[in-house]
mmCIF file of C-alpha atoms in Angstrom:
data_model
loop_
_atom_site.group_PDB
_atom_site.id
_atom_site.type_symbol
_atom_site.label_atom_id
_atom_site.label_comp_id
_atom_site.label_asym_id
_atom_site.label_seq_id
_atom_site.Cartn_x
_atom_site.Cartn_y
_atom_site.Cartn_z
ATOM 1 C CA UNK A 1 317.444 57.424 43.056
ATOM 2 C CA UNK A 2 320.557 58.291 44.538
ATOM 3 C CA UNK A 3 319.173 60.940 46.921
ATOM 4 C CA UNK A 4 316.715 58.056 48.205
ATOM 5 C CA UNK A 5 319.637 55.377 48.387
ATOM 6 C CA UNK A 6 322.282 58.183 50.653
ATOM 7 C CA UNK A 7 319.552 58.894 52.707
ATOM 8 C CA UNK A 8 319.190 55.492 53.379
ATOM 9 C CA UNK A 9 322.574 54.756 53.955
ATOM 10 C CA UNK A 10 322.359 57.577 56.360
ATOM 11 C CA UNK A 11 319.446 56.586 58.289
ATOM 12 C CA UNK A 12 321.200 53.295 58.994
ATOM 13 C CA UNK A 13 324.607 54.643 59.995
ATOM 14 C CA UNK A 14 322.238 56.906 62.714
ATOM 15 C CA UNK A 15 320.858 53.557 63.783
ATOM 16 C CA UNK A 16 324.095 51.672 64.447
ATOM 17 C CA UNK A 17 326.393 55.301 65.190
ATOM 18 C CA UNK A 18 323.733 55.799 68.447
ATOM 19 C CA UNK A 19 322.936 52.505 69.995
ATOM 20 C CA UNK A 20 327.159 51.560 69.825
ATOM 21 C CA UNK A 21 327.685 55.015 71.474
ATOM 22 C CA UNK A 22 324.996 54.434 74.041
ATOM 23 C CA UNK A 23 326.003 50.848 74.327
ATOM 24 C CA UNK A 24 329.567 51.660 74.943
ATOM 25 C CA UNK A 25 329.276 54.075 77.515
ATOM 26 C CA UNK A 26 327.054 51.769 79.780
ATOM 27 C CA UNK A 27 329.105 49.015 78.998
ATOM 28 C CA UNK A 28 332.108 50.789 80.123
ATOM 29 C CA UNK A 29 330.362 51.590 83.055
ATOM 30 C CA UNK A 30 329.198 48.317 84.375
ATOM 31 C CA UNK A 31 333.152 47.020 83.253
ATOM 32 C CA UNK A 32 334.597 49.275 85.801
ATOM 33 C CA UNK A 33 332.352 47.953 88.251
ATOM 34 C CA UNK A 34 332.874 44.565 87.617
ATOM 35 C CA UNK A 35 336.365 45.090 87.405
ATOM 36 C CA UNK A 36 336.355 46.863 90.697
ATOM 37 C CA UNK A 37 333.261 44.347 91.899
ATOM 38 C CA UNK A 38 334.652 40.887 90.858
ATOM 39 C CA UNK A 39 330.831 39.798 92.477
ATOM 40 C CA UNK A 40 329.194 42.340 89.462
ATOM 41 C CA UNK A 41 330.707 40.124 86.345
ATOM 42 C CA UNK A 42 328.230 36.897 86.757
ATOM 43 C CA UNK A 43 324.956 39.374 87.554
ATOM 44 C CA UNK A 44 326.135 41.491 84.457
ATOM 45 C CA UNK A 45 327.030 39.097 82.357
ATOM 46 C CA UNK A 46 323.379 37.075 82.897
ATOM 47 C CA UNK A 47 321.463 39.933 82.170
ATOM 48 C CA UNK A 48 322.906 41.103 79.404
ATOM 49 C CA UNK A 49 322.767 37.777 77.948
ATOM 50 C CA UNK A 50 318.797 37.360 78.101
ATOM 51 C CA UNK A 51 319.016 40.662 76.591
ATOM 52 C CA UNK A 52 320.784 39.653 73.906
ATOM 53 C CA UNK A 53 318.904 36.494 72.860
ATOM 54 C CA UNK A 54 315.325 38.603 72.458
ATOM 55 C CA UNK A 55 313.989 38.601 69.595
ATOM 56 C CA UNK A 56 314.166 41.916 68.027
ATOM 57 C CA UNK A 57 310.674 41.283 66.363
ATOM 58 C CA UNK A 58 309.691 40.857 69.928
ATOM 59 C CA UNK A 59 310.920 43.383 71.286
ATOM 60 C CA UNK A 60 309.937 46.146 69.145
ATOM 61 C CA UNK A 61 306.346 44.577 69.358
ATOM 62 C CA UNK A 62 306.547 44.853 73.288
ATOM 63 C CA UNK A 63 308.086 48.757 72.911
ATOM 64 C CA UNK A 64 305.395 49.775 70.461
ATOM 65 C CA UNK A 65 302.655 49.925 72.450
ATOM 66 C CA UNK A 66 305.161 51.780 75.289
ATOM 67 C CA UNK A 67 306.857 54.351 72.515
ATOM 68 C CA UNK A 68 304.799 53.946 69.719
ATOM 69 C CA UNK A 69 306.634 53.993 65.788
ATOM 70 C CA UNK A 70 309.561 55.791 67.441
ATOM 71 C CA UNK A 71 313.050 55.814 66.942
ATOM 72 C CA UNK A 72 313.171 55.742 70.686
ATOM 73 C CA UNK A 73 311.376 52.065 69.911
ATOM 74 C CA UNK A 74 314.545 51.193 67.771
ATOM 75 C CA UNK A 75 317.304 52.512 70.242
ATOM 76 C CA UNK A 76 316.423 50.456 72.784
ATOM 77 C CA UNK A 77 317.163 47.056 71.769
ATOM 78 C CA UNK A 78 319.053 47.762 69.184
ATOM 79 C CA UNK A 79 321.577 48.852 72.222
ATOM 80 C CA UNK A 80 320.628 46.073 74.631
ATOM 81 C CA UNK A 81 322.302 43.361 71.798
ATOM 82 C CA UNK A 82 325.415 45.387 72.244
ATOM 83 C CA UNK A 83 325.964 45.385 75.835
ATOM 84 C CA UNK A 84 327.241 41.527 76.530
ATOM 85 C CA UNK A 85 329.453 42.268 73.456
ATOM 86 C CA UNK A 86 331.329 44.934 74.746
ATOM 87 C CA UNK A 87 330.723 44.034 78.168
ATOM 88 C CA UNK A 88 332.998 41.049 78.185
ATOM 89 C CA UNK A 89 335.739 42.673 75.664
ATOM 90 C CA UNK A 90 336.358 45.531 78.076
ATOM 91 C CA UNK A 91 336.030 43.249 81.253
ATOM 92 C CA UNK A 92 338.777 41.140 78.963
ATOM 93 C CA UNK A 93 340.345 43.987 78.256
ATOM 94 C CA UNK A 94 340.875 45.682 81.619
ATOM 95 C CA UNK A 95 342.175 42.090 82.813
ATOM 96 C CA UNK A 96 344.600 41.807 80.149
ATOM 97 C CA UNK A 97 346.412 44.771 81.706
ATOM 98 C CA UNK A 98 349.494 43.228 83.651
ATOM 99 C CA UNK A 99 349.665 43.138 87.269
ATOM 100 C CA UNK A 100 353.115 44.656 87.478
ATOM 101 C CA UNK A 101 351.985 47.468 85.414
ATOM 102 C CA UNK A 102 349.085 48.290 87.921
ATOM 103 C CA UNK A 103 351.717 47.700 90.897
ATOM 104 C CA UNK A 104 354.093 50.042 89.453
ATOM 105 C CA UNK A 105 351.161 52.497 88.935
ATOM 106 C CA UNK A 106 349.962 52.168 92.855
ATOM 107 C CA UNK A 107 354.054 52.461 93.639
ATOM 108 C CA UNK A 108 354.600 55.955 92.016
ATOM 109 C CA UNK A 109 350.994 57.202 93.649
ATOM 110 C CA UNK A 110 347.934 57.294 90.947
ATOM 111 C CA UNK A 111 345.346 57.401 92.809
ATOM 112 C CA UNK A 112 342.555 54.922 91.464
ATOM 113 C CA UNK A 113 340.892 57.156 88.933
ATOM 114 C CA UNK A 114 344.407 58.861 87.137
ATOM 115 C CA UNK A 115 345.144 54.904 87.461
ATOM 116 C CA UNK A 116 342.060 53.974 85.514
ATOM 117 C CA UNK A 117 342.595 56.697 82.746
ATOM 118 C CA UNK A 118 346.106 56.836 82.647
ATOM 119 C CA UNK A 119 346.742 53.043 82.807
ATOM 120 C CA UNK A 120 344.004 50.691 82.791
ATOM 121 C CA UNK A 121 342.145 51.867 79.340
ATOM 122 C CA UNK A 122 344.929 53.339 77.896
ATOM 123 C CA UNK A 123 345.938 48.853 77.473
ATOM 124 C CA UNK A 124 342.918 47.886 77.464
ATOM 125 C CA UNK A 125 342.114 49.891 74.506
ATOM 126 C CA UNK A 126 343.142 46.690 71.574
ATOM 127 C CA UNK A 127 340.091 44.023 73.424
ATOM 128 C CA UNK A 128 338.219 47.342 73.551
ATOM 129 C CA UNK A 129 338.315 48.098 69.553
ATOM 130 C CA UNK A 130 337.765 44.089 69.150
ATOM 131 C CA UNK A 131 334.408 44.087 71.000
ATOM 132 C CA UNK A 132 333.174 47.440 69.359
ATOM 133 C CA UNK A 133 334.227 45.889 65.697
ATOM 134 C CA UNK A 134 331.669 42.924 66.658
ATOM 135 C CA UNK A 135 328.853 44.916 68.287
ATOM 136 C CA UNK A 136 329.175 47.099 65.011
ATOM 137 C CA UNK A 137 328.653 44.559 62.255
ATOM 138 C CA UNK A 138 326.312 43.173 64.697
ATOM 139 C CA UNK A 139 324.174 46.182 64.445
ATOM 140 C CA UNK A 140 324.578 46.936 61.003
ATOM 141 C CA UNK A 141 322.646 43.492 60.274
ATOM 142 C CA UNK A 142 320.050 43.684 63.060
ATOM 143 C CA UNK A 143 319.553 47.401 61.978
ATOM 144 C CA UNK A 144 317.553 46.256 58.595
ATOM 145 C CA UNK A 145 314.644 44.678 60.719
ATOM 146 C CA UNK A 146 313.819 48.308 61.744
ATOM 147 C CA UNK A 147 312.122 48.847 58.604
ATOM 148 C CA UNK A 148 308.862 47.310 60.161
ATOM 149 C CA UNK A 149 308.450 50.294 62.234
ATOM 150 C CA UNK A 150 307.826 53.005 59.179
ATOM 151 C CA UNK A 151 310.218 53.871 55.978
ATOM 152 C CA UNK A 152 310.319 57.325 58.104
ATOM 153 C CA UNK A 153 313.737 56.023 59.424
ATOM 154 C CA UNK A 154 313.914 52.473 58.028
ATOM 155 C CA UNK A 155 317.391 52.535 56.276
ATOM 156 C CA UNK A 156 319.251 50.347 54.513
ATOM 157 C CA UNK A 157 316.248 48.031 55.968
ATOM 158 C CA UNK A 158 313.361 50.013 53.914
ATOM 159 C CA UNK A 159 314.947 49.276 50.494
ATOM 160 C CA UNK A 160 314.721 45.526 51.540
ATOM 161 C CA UNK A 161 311.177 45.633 52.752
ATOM 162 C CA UNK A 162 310.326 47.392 49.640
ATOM 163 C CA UNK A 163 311.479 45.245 47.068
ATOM 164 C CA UNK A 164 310.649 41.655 48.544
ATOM 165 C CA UNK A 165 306.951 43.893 48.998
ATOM 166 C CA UNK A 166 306.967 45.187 45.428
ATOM 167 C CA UNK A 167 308.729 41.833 43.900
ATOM 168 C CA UNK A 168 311.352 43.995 42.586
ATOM 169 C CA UNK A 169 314.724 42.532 43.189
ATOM 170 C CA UNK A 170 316.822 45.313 42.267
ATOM 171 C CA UNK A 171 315.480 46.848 45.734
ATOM 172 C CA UNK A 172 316.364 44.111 47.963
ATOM 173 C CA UNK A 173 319.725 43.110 46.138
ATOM 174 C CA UNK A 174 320.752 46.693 46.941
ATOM 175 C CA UNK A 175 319.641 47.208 50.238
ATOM 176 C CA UNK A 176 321.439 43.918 51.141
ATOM 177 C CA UNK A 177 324.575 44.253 49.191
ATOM 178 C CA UNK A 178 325.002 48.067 50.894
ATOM 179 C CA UNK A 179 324.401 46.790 54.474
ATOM 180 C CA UNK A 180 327.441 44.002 53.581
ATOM 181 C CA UNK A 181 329.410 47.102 51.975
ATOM 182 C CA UNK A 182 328.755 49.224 54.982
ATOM 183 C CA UNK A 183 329.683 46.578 58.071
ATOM 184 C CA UNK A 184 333.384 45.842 56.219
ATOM 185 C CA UNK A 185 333.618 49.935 55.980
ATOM 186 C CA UNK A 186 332.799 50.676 59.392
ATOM 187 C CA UNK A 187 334.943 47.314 60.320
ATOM 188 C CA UNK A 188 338.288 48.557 58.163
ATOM 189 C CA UNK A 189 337.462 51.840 59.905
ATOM 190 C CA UNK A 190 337.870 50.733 63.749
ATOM 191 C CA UNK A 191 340.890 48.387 63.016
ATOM 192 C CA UNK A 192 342.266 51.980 61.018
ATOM 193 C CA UNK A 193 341.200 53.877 64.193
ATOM 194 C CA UNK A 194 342.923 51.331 66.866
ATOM 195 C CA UNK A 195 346.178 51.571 65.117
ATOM 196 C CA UNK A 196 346.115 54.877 65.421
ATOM 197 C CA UNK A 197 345.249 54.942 68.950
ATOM 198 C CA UNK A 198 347.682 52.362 69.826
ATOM 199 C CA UNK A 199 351.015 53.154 68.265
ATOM 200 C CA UNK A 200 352.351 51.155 71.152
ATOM 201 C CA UNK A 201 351.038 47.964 70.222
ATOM 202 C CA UNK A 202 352.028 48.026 66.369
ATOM 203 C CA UNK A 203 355.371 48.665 67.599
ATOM 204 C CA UNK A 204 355.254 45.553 69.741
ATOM 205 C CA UNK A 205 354.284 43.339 67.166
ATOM 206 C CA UNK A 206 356.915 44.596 64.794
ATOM 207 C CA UNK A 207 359.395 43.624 66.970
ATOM 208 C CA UNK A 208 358.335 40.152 68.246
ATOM 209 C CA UNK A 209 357.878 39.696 64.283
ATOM 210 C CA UNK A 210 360.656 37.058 63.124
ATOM 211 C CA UNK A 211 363.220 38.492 61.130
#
């Protein structure tokens, strides 16, 4: 069964890998504007927020009838629950950056888009990884209710469904123990991936470290 079990494990990386991406990108979007918009944040931030507390049962049972047993069903509010998430850690983020940092970056000329990749996300890249850790392990576990859409792309979800259907625990005691295995991969993975990307901020803390 271990053809069955990778191509689970597959099937629910696609379904947390896409709606993070997705999620990211329009998060990152609306940040910008907010941070550019001070106005945007509250809007933003209440919208995202009753998207967040739907249901998923809900909202797949609104999105059926729309998209029918479709991973397209899936995506969508599987990436809705990420957007307050990293919404407010790259809002955070960007206004973690210090003031003198942006004044110094107006002072030798950046205009406000070489400021904004240069400068702004370049520090605002730690809060960044923090709110993309969360929305991750947040998706892993919200991922397994997809399984009531079809075992076509169920995942880690299916083997769940299938056991607690079937009464056979081995099923559900694997499909559960792999989703916990998976979130603190994917989790040791982005805090692996943020070191990397900010050398800077390692060094920082070595040196404020007591001796």
């Amino acid at each position: 069964h271990l053809a069955g079990i990778a191509l689970a494990l597959w099937q629910h990386s696609g379904l947390t890998a896409v709606p993070l991406a997705i999620g990211f990108v329009m998060s990152l979007g609306l940040a910008i504007w907010a941070i550019r918009k001070p106005w945007v944040y509250g809007p933003v931030t209440a919208v995202t927020g009753i998207l967040y507390t739907i249901p998923s049962l809900a909202a797949f049972a609104l999105l059926v009838p729309i998209f029918g047993f479709s991973l397209l069903t899936a995506f969508i509010p599987l990436t809705t629950y990420t957007l307050l998430i990293l919404f407010r850690n790259i809002v955070a983020g960007f206004q973690s950056v210090p003031r003198e940092v942006l004044e110094a970056a107006d002072g030798m000329g950046y205009p406000p888009r070489e400021r904004l990749l240069r400068v702004e996300i370049p520090l605002a890249v730690p809060l960044m990884f923090a709110g993309l850790r969360l929305a991750a392990v947040t998706l892993i576990g919200l991922a397994t209710v997809v399984s009531i859409l079809g075992s076509t792309y169920g995942g880690l979800g299916q083997l769940i469904t299938d056991g607690l259907q079937t009464f056979f625990p081995t099923k559900y005691v694997l499909g559960g123990v792999l989703s916990v295995l998976l979130a603190l991969v994917v989790d040791l993975a982005f805090v692996q991936i943020e070191r990397r990307a900010t050398p800077w901020a390692r060094t920082r803390a070595e040196q404020a470290a007591p001796a």
